[in-house]
Each structure stands twice: as structure tokens, then as C-alpha cells.
Coordinates of C-alpha atoms and ligand atoms in Angstrom, one line a residue:
X1 CA 17.9 1.0 -13.4
X2 CA 18.7 -2.2 -11.2
X3 CA 17.7 -5.9 -11.4
X4 CA 17.9 -8.4 -8.8
X5 CA 19.3 -11.7 -9.2
X6 CA 17.9 -14.7 -7.3
X7 CA 19.2 -18.1 -7.2
X8 CA 16.8 -19.8 -5.4
X9 CA 16.4 -19.8 -1.5
X10 CA 16.6 -22.5 1.2
X11 CA 13.8 -22.6 3.6
X12 CA 13.8 -19.0 4.8
X13 CA 14.7 -18.8 8.6
X14 CA 15.4 -15.9 11.2
X15 CA 13.5 -13.0 12.1
X16 CA 12.8 -9.7 10.0
X17 CA 11.4 -6.2 11.1
X18 CA 8.8 -4.6 9.4
X19 CA 8.7 -1.0 8.5
X20 CA 6.0 1.5 8.7
X21 CA 3.2 1.1 6.2
X22 CA 3.4 2.9 2.8
X23 CA -0.3 3.2 2.6
X24 CA -0.4 5.0 6.0
X25 CA 2.5 7.5 5.7
X26 CA 1.4 8.7 2.4
X27 CA -1.8 10.0 3.6
X28 CA -0.7 11.3 6.9
X29 CA 2.4 13.2 5.2
X30 CA -0.4 14.7 2.9
X31 CA -2.6 15.6 6.1
X32 CA 0.5 17.5 7.8
X33 CA -0.8 20.2 5.2
X34 CA -3.6 20.6 7.4
X35 CA -2.0 21.7 10.4
X36 CA -0.8 25.3 11.8
X37 CA 2.3 23.9 13.0
X38 CA 5.0 21.2 12.5
X39 CA 4.5 17.6 12.7
X40 CA 7.1 15.1 13.6
X41 CA 6.2 11.6 11.9
X42 CA 8.2 8.7 13.1
X43 CA 8.5 4.9 11.8
X44 CA 8.6 6.4 8.4
X45 CA 9.7 3.6 5.7
X46 CA 12.6 4.5 3.4
X47 CA 10.5 4.1 0.0
X48 CA 10.7 5.9 -3.2
X49 CA 7.0 7.1 -2.8
X50 CA 8.0 8.4 0.5
X51 CA 10.8 10.7 -1.0
X52 CA 8.4 11.6 -3.7
X53 CA 5.8 12.7 -1.4
X54 CA 8.5 14.7 0.6
X55 CA 9.5 16.3 -2.7
X56 CA 5.9 17.3 -3.5
X57 CA 5.4 19.1 -0.1
X58 CA 8.8 20.6 -0.5
X59 CA 8.1 21.9 -4.0
X60 CA 4.9 23.4 -2.4
X61 CA 7.2 25.4 0.1
X62 CA 6.8 23.1 3.2
X63 CA 9.8 23.0 5.1
X64 CA 10.9 19.3 5.5
X65 CA 13.5 18.0 7.9
X66 CA 14.9 14.3 7.5
X67 CA 16.1 13.3 11.1
X68 CA 18.3 10.1 11.6
X69 CA 16.3 6.6 11.3
X70 CA 13.6 8.4 9.1
X71 CA 11.9 10.7 11.6
X72 CA 10.4 13.5 9.4
X73 CA 9.5 16.9 10.5
X74 CA 6.9 18.7 8.2
X75 CA 6.4 22.5 8.7
X76 CA 3.4 23.4 6.3
X77 CA 3.5 27.2 7.5
X78 CA 5.9 27.9 4.7
X79 CA 3.9 26.8 2.1
X80 CA 3.6 29.3 -1.0
X81 CA 2.2 26.8 -4.3
X82 CA -0.9 24.6 -4.3
X83 CA 0.2 22.7 -7.2
X84 CA 0.9 19.0 -7.5
X85 CA 2.5 18.8 -10.8
X86 CA 2.0 16.0 -13.7
X87 CA 5.7 14.9 -13.7
X88 CA 5.5 13.8 -9.9
X89 CA 2.1 12.7 -9.8
X90 CA 2.2 10.2 -12.8
X91 CA 5.3 8.6 -10.9
X92 CA 2.9 8.3 -7.6
X93 CA -0.8 8.5 -8.0
X94 CA -1.3 8.7 -4.4
X95 CA -0.3 12.5 -5.0
X96 CA -4.2 12.9 -5.1
X97 CA -4.1 12.6 -1.3
X98 CA -2.7 16.6 -1.2
X99 CA -5.9 17.6 -2.6
X100 CA -8.5 17.4 0.1
X101 CA -6.0 19.2 2.3
X102 CA -5.3 22.0 0.1
X103 CA -9.0 22.5 -0.6
X104 CA -9.7 22.3 2.9
X105 CA -6.9 24.4 4.8
X106 CA -6.0 26.8 1.7
X107 CA -9.3 27.0 -0.5
X108 CA -7.1 25.9 -3.7
X109 CA -5.2 23.3 -5.4
X110 CA -4.3 22.7 -8.7
X111 CA -3.5 18.7 -8.9
X112 CA -2.8 16.8 -11.8
X113 CA -5.3 13.8 -12.8
X114 CA -3.2 10.6 -11.6
X115 CA -3.9 9.1 -14.8
X116 CA -4.4 5.0 -14.6
X117 CA -1.8 2.3 -14.1
X118 CA -0.7 -0.9 -14.7
X119 CA -3.5 -2.4 -12.5
X120 CA -6.3 -0.2 -13.8
X121 CA -8.1 2.9 -15.0
X122 CA -8.2 4.1 -11.1
X123 CA -10.6 7.1 -11.5
X124 CA -10.7 9.6 -8.8
X125 CA -14.3 10.8 -9.5
X126 CA -15.5 9.8 -6.0
X127 CA -12.8 12.2 -4.4
X128 CA -14.2 15.0 -6.9
X129 CA -17.6 14.5 -6.4
X130 CA -17.2 14.2 -2.4
X131 CA -15.3 17.9 -2.6
X132 CA -18.0 19.3 -4.8
X133 CA -20.7 18.0 -2.4
X134 CA -18.7 19.8 0.5
X135 CA -19.0 23.1 -1.4
X136 CA -15.7 23.0 -3.6
X137 CA -15.6 24.4 -7.1
X138 CA -13.8 21.9 -9.3
X139 CA -13.0 22.0 -12.9
X140 CA -11.0 19.9 -14.9
X141 CA -8.9 20.7 -17.9
X142 CA -5.5 20.2 -19.3
X143 CA -5.2 16.9 -17.4
X144 CA -5.4 19.0 -14.0
X145 CA -7.7 19.2 -11.2
X146 CA -8.4 23.2 -10.3
X147 CA -10.2 23.4 -6.9
X148 CA -11.3 26.6 -5.4
X149 CA -13.1 26.8 -2.3
X150 CA -14.2 29.2 0.7
X151 CA -14.9 27.1 3.9
X152 CA -16.0 23.8 3.1
X153 CA -19.4 22.6 4.2
X154 CA -20.0 19.3 6.1
X155 CA -22.5 17.2 4.3
X156 CA -23.5 13.4 4.0
X157 CA -21.2 11.4 1.8
X158 CA -22.3 7.8 0.9
X159 CA -19.5 6.2 -1.3
X160 CA -20.8 4.3 -4.4
X161 CA -18.0 1.9 -4.0
X162 CA -15.4 1.4 -1.4
X163 CA -12.3 3.7 -1.9
X164 CA -9.4 3.7 0.3
X165 CA -7.8 7.1 -0.7
X166 CA -11.3 8.5 -1.7
X167 CA -12.3 8.0 1.9
X168 CA -8.8 9.4 3.0
X169 CA -8.9 12.5 1.0
X170 CA -12.5 13.7 2.1
X171 CA -11.9 12.5 5.7
X172 CA -8.8 15.3 5.7
X173 CA -11.2 17.8 4.0
X174 CA -14.1 17.2 6.4
X175 CA -11.7 17.6 9.4
X176 CA -11.7 21.4 8.6
X177 CA -15.0 21.8 7.3
X178 CA -18.0 23.6 8.9
X179 CA -20.3 21.4 10.6
X180 CA -20.5 17.7 10.5
X181 CA -19.7 15.2 7.8
X182 CA -21.3 11.6 7.8
X183 CA -19.5 9.4 5.4
X184 CA -21.3 6.1 4.5
X185 CA -19.5 2.9 2.8
X186 CA -16.3 4.2 3.8
X187 CA -13.1 2.4 3.6
X188 CA -12.4 0.3 6.9
X189 CA -8.5 -0.4 6.1
X190 CA -6.2 0.0 9.1
X191 CA -4.4 3.0 7.0
X192 CA -7.6 4.9 7.0
X193 CA -7.7 4.2 10.9
X194 CA -4.1 5.3 11.0
X195 CA -5.1 8.5 9.5
X196 CA -7.9 9.3 11.6
X197 CA -5.8 8.5 14.7
X198 CA -3.1 11.3 13.5
X199 CA -5.9 13.7 12.5
X200 CA -7.4 13.3 16.1
X201 CA -4.1 13.7 17.5
X202 CA -4.1 17.1 15.5
X203 CA -7.4 17.8 17.2
X204 CA -9.8 16.7 14.5
X205 CA -13.3 15.2 15.9
X206 CA -13.8 11.9 14.4
X207 CA -15.6 8.8 15.3
X208 CA -16.2 5.6 13.8
X209 CA -12.8 5.2 11.7
X210 CA -12.6 1.6 10.9
X211 CA -16.2 1.0 10.5
X212 CA -18.2 1.8 7.3
X213 CA -19.7 4.9 9.0
X214 CA -17.6 7.9 10.1
X215 CA -18.8 11.1 11.7
X216 CA -16.7 14.2 11.6
X217 CA -17.4 17.6 13.2
X218 CA -15.3 19.9 11.7
X219 CA -12.9 22.4 13.6
X220 CA -11.4 25.6 12.8
X221 CA -7.6 24.6 13.2
X222 CA -5.5 21.7 13.5
X223 CA -2.1 21.9 15.1
X224 CA 1.0 19.7 14.1
X225 CA 1.8 17.0 16.1
X226 CA 3.9 13.8 16.8
X227 CA 3.0 10.7 15.3
X228 CA 4.2 7.2 14.8
X229 CA 2.9 5.3 11.3
X230 CA 1.6 1.9 11.9
X231 CA 3.4 -1.0 10.8
X232 CA 3.0 -2.5 7.0
X233 CA 0.5 -5.2 7.2
X234 CA 1.1 -6.0 3.3
X235 CA 5.1 -6.0 3.7
X236 CA 4.2 -8.6 6.4
X237 CA 2.3 -10.6 4.3
X238 CA 4.8 -10.7 1.8
X239 CA 7.4 -12.4 4.1
X240 CA 5.1 -14.7 5.7
X241 CA 4.2 -16.0 2.5
X242 CA 8.2 -16.2 1.5
X243 CA 8.6 -18.6 4.5
X244 CA 5.4 -20.3 3.6
X245 CA 6.6 -21.3 0.0
X246 CA 10.0 -22.0 1.1
X247 CA 8.8 -24.3 3.9
X248 CA 10.8 -22.4 6.6
X249 CA 10.4 -20.9 10.0
X250 CA 10.5 -17.0 10.3
X251 CA 9.4 -14.5 13.1
X252 CA 8.3 -11.2 11.9
X253 CA 8.8 -8.2 14.2
X254 CA 7.6 -4.9 14.7
X255 CA 4.1 -5.9 13.3
X256 CA 0.3 -5.7 14.2
X257 CA -1.3 -9.4 14.0
X258 CA -4.9 -7.8 14.4
X259 CA -4.6 -6.4 11.3
X260 CA -3.8 -9.1 9.2
X261 CA -6.5 -11.7 10.5
X262 CA -7.8 -12.6 6.7
X263 CA -4.2 -13.2 5.4
X264 CA -3.3 -15.3 8.4
X265 CA -6.3 -17.5 8.6
X266 CA -5.4 -18.4 4.7
X267 CA -1.8 -19.3 5.8
X268 CA -3.4 -21.3 8.4
X269 CA -5.6 -23.2 6.0
X270 CA -2.6 -23.8 3.7
X271 CA -1.0 -25.7 6.6
X272 CA 1.0 -23.0 8.3
X273 CA 1.6 -23.2 12.1
X274 CA 1.5 -19.6 13.2
X275 CA 1.7 -18.1 16.7
X276 CA 1.3 -14.2 17.4
X277 CA 2.3 -11.8 20.2
X278 CA 1.6 -8.2 20.8
X279 CA 4.0 -6.9 18.0
X280 CA 5.3 -10.1 16.2
X281 CA 4.1 -13.1 14.4
X282 CA 5.8 -16.6 13.8
X283 CA 5.0 -18.8 10.9
X284 CA 6.5 -22.3 10.9
X285 CA 5.9 -24.9 8.2
X286 CA 7.8 -27.3 9.7
X287 CA 9.3 -28.5 6.5
X288 CA 6.0 -29.1 4.5
X289 CA 4.6 -27.9 1.3
X290 CA 1.7 -25.6 1.6
X291 CA -1.7 -26.9 0.6
X292 CA -3.9 -24.7 -2.2
X293 CA -6.1 -22.2 -0.6
X294 CA -8.5 -20.4 -2.7
X295 CA -9.1 -16.6 -2.1
X296 CA -11.1 -13.9 -3.4
X297 CA -10.2 -10.4 -2.8
X298 CA -12.7 -7.5 -1.3
X299 CA -12.2 -4.4 1.1
X300 CA -11.0 -4.6 4.6
X301 CA -11.5 -6.7 6.7
X302 CA -11.9 -9.2 3.7
X303 CA -8.8 -10.7 2.0
X304 CA -6.6 -7.6 0.6
X305 CA -6.1 -7.4 -3.2
X306 CA -2.5 -6.3 -2.5
X307 CA -1.9 -9.9 -1.3
X308 CA -3.3 -11.5 -4.5
X309 CA -0.2 -12.0 -6.2
X310 CA 1.7 -13.4 -3.4
X311 CA -1.1 -16.0 -3.1
X312 CA -0.9 -16.7 -6.8
X313 CA 2.6 -17.7 -5.9
X314 CA 1.7 -19.7 -2.9
X315 CA -0.7 -21.6 -4.9
X316 CA 1.7 -21.7 -7.9
X317 CA 3.6 -24.1 -5.7
X318 CA 1.1 -25.8 -3.3
X319 CA -0.4 -29.2 -3.3
X320 CA -3.4 -29.1 -5.1
X321 CA -5.6 -26.8 -7.0
X322 CA -7.3 -23.5 -6.1
X323 CA -8.9 -20.3 -7.4
X324 CA -8.1 -16.7 -7.0
X325 CA -10.7 -14.0 -7.7
X326 CA -9.6 -10.3 -8.1
X327 CA -12.7 -8.4 -7.1
X328 CA -11.2 -4.7 -6.6
X329 CA -9.0 -4.1 -9.7
X330 CA -10.0 -4.7 -13.2
X331 CA -6.4 -5.8 -14.5
X332 CA -4.5 -7.0 -11.6
X333 CA -3.2 -10.1 -13.1
X334 CA -0.2 -9.0 -15.0
X335 CA 2.1 -11.3 -12.8
X336 CA 0.3 -14.5 -14.1
X337 CA 2.0 -14.3 -17.5
X338 CA 5.4 -13.8 -15.9
X339 CA 4.8 -16.6 -13.6
X340 CA 3.6 -18.9 -16.6
X341 CA 7.0 -18.0 -18.0
X342 CA 8.3 -19.7 -14.8
X343 CA 6.2 -22.9 -15.3
X344 CA 3.3 -22.1 -13.1
X345 CA 0.3 -23.9 -14.2
X346 CA -2.4 -21.3 -14.4
X347 CA -5.6 -20.7 -16.3
X348 CA -7.2 -17.2 -16.2
X349 CA -10.8 -16.9 -16.8
X350 CA -11.9 -13.2 -16.3
X351 CA -11.1 -12.1 -13.1
X352 CA -10.4 -15.4 -11.7
X353 CA -7.4 -17.7 -12.3
X354 CA -7.4 -21.6 -11.6
X355 CA -3.8 -22.6 -10.3
X356 CA -2.5 -26.0 -10.2
X357 CA 0.4 -26.5 -7.8
X358 CA 4.1 -27.5 -9.0
X359 CA 6.8 -28.7 -6.8
X360 CA 9.5 -26.5 -8.5
X361 CA 9.2 -23.5 -11.0
X362 CA 12.1 -22.5 -13.7
X363 CA 13.9 -19.5 -13.4
X364 CA 13.7 -17.1 -16.1
X365 CA 14.2 -13.3 -16.9
X366 CA 10.8 -11.6 -15.7
X367 CA 9.5 -8.1 -15.6
X368 CA 8.1 -6.5 -12.8
X369 CA 4.9 -4.5 -13.3
X370 CA 3.2 -3.3 -10.3
X371 CA 4.3 -3.2 -6.8
X372 CA 3.0 -6.4 -5.2
X373 CA 3.3 -8.5 -8.9
X374 CA 7.1 -7.5 -8.4
X375 CA 7.5 -8.9 -5.0
X376 CA 5.8 -12.1 -5.9
X377 CA 8.0 -12.7 -8.6
X378 CA 10.6 -12.8 -6.2
X379 CA 8.8 -15.5 -4.1
X380 CA 8.6 -17.5 -7.3
X381 CA 12.2 -17.4 -7.9
X382 CA 13.1 -18.7 -4.2
X383 CA 11.6 -22.0 -5.3
X384 CA 12.9 -21.6 -9.2
X385 CA 15.5 -24.2 -10.4
X386 CA 18.2 -21.7 -12.2
X387 CA 18.4 -17.9 -12.1
X388 CA 15.7 -15.7 -12.2
X389 CA 16.5 -11.8 -13.2
X390 CA 13.5 -9.4 -12.2
X391 CA 14.2 -6.4 -14.0
X392 CA 12.3 -2.6 -13.3
X393 CA 13.1 -3.1 -9.7
X394 CA 12.0 0.6 -9.1
X395 CA 8.5 -1.0 -8.9
X396 CA 9.6 -2.9 -5.9
X397 CA 11.6 0.1 -4.2
X398 CA 8.5 2.3 -4.3
X399 CA 6.9 -0.1 -1.7
X400 CA 9.2 -2.1 -0.2
X401 CA 12.4 -1.1 2.0
X402 CA 15.5 -2.7 1.2
X403 CA 13.6 -5.8 0.2
X404 CA 16.8 -7.8 -1.0
X405 CA 18.8 -7.1 2.2
X406 CA 15.9 -8.5 4.5
X407 CA 15.3 -11.7 2.3
X408 CA 19.2 -11.9 2.1
X409 CA 19.1 -12.0 6.1
X410 CA 16.4 -14.8 5.9
X411 CA 18.8 -16.9 3.8
X412 CA 17.6 -16.4 0.1
X413 CA 20.4 -16.1 -2.7
X414 CA 19.4 -12.4 -3.8
X415 CA 21.5 -9.8 -5.2
X416 CA 20.6 -6.4 -6.6
X417 CA 23.0 -5.3 -9.7
X418 CA 22.8 -2.5 -12.3
X419 CA 20.4 -3.3 -15.3
X420 CA 23.0 -2.2 -18.1
Ligands
LIG1 C1 -5.4 2.0 -2.2 O1 -5.4 2.3 -3.4 C2 -3.9 1.6 -2.2 N1 -3.1 2.5 -2.5 C3 -3.7 0.6 -3.0 O2 -2.3 -0.3 -2.6 C4 -4.9 -0.8 -2.7 O3 -4.8 -1.8 -3.6 C5 -6.3 -0.2 -3.0 O4 -6.4 1.0 -1.7 C6 -7.1 -1.0 -2.3 O5 -7.1 -1.5 -1.3 C7 -2.6 3.5 -1.3 O6 -3.6 3.5 -0.4 C8 -1.9 4.7 -1.7 P1 -9.4 2.5 -4.3 P2 -6.7 3.3 -4.0 O7 -9.7 3.9 -4.2 O8 -7.4 4.1 -3.0 C9 -12.3 2.2 -7.9 C10 -0.2 -0.8 -3.3 O9 0.0 -2.1 -3.9 N2 -12.7 3.6 -7.6 O10 -9.7 1.8 -3.0 O11 -6.4 4.1 -5.3 C11 -10.9 2.0 -8.1 O12 -10.9 2.1 -9.8 C12 -1.7 -0.1 -3.7 O13 0.3 -0.6 -2.2 C13 -13.4 4.4 -8.7 O14 -13.9 4.0 -9.6 O15 -7.7 2.4 -4.2 C14 -10.8 0.4 -7.8 O16 -11.4 -0.5 -8.8 C15 -1.9 -0.7 -5.3 N3 -13.6 6.0 -8.3 C16 -11.6 0.4 -6.4 O17 -12.5 1.8 -6.7 C17 -12.8 6.4 -7.3 O18 -13.0 7.9 -7.2 C18 -11.0 0.6 -5.2 O19 -10.0 1.6 -5.5 C19 -11.9 5.8 -6.3 C20 -11.8 4.2 -6.6

């Protein structure tokens, strides 16, 4: 295992290129299973979760070809196994995304229950109930979801709560079902839209992706196609917060400003001067300390839970007091105790934390727990006196491509060393 050593950072300055979105490429790679021919996916980020997904598809017998600069060919026609084994699923919950495609295209699937993770129990009951409503016969035993189905039948699916991968799994299933499926209270995330756009390019008939109501007319066959993955809005937001807390000025390229509006609004409220273009965002703090901004997470288009930890760090270093409320996951405050060890002034009360900003933090050995919490510890270390050691970097490598290289290019004193 590796660790990151960070000796603070001057104001971050320069340009950084954003990679393809982790939470778009994972459902899109799963959706290649629906095709009757090869798909070529480009702008694929070089992440451990992507490697895990490709291992999963390869174990099923798909033919995976990795081109240069992360262009991936997936030929699903050689598939000979419909299982997602526990040892893979436990390393990446998003493996559940093969369930919908396998049932819809092959009529069978054996997928390990993902189990919980650091941020919550994260059940998949809505995924299962939706497939049952479409006619799948699903049993749960030995920790596995075992599904069998003839041709799935389109139906009306009203989600009790907004679920991103639940929407994605059932959208993929509906694309090949017989008849119409109507989703209500569907997730509106840009990554859901990106998946829908890929499915439409394969020949699916989908209307309303990005709204709460999605209509799907099932078709008999989908063909593989070429598709480029949408840029990662959370990676974008993470670098912008890094520039904000270090009072720097950076330009983020190869990104999409329109899918980050709620985050840009909050950064402006914190005093950032932000300009945008078609595929870039520039943030300039003009050397000023950020001001405290209260946030409350909710499904898109509201403030994303995946940016909550980063804004805890912003508020830990801001001028003033703010309240951060986490409404999506039941246990997504693990970064708080680590930040308190670095001198952050934070008081947790249920699903809210009150944060009183300080000028500087203190370097310390800290532990990463989940993907976004880990990235936030790096941001905190930039404004800490003394060295910070961030352990368990594999969490970060799951979702951020070459994070230490990209931050080093922006001026941070950060290096990766083996964690003996
Ligand atoms: C997706 O997770 C993302 N992962 C998460 O990103 C993100 O934080 C989350 O959506 C919310 O935006 C991927 O897209 C691969 P949910 P997902 O289903 O789909 C409850 C990251 O850091 N729920 O929208 O698993 C659930 O417990 C990761 O990149 C049920 O109760 O999240 C949660 O409280 C972390 N039953 C809420 O809904 C279900 O069947 C939202 O979860 C499904 C969900």
C-alpha cells in the first residue's frame, strides 16, 4: 500500500485537465453487455475501479482490448459466464451495475450483494424490486442475488427514494424489455444522462433522461457503438476547492461547467471569482481567504454529497462559521475526526456539523476512509503546518487519476511513497 506525504502548498496555480467521470464510465462499461457487437469507449479515466470493472467483464468472457490513451474496446459477444463474484464486488459496490444488463440481455445473473461500505449500509432493494416488477425471478441466498428471466416486461417504476445506480440498472434493463417502462422519481445526475446517451447511441429509445420522469420504449436489439465519457464533475470540484483553500488561481480544462452549477454557486458565495467557457472553468481567489458557506447535500441538481467532505475542508479554513448537512448517506462524516486531529474546529450534531474556520491546520498522520474523504484530507494538508501523511491511498486511486501528479503540477508539495 502507498501513502502520500504532503508538506503544505503555496497557492495552487496553473492548469489541470479533468479525466472522464468515474460514475459515468462504470455504468457505461456495464451497459456494453447489452450490445450484440463491440463498443469502443473513450475518455476512460485510469482508475482502479475501471480496472476492476474490466476484470469483471473479462471474467464473464467478454473480450476487452485496452487501446492507448485509455480507449477501451468491449466485445460482449464472447460472454460465457453471468456471475459477479464476491471477491470483486466487495472491492467495488458498483459491480451491481452488471445485474440489469445481464438479466435483460441473457436472462440470468448471479451477482454478489455489494454489502455496506464506510459511508453507509447502501442497500440495493430498489434495484431488485424494480427487476422483479419487470418480471425477473430473483432470490437472495448465500450473499448472492440470483436472477432468472424470460424477456423482461416494461412497467411503471416509481422510486421511493432517488437512487443513482438504481435508476441506471433499471434503465439498462428497460432498454431491452418488451413495451414501455416509465420511471418516476428517477435520478437526474449527469452520469445518468451520459449512460442514457450511450444507450440511445446503441439504438435505445429513451426520453426524459436528466428529469425525474424517464420514458423507455424497449427494443429487440442494441448494437455496440463508439462513445466518449462525460468529464468528471466531482474531480473538477475537488481541484477548484483546492485552489480556493490555498487562495490560488487555476484553470480546469476538459470539463463541463453546466453540470457543476450548485458547486460553482457555493464557491462564488465563498468569495471565489469564477469565469467559465465551453469546456473550462477558471477560479481566482485573488489571494483572499475563503468565506464560510453552509451547504446541505441532496440529489442532483442540488449540492452533491460527493462534494460534502471537500466543503468541510473549505469551511475548516474559511473566515466565519458554517453548517454542513449530509442528507443522502447516513454515515458520511468519517473525515471529521481526521480533520479534528489536524486542528479543525468542528462539532457534529446528527447529520450536521458546525464548522468554525481557522487560518491554519496542523500536519498529522491521517487515515483515508472513503474516496471523497481521502481527497479532502489532501486539501486540508495543503494548509497545514508541518507534514501530513495520508495512508490507505488505494481509496483515492479508486476515483482520482494521478491525483498527486496533478496537484504537484499546480504547485503542491506532495509525493507518493510506499507505506511499509
Ligand atoms: C452513486 O452511488 C455514486 N456511485 C456515489 O458516488 C454517490 O455518492 C451516490 O450515487 C449519490 O450521488 C456511483 O455512481 C458508482 P444511491 P449509489 O443509490 O447509486 C439509498 C463516489 O464517491 N438506497 O443514489 O450507490 C442509499 O442507501 C460514490 O463516487 C436505498 O436505500 O447511491 C443512499 O442512502 C460514493 N436502496 C441513497 O439511497 C437502494 O436500492 C442514495 O443512494 C438504493 C439506494
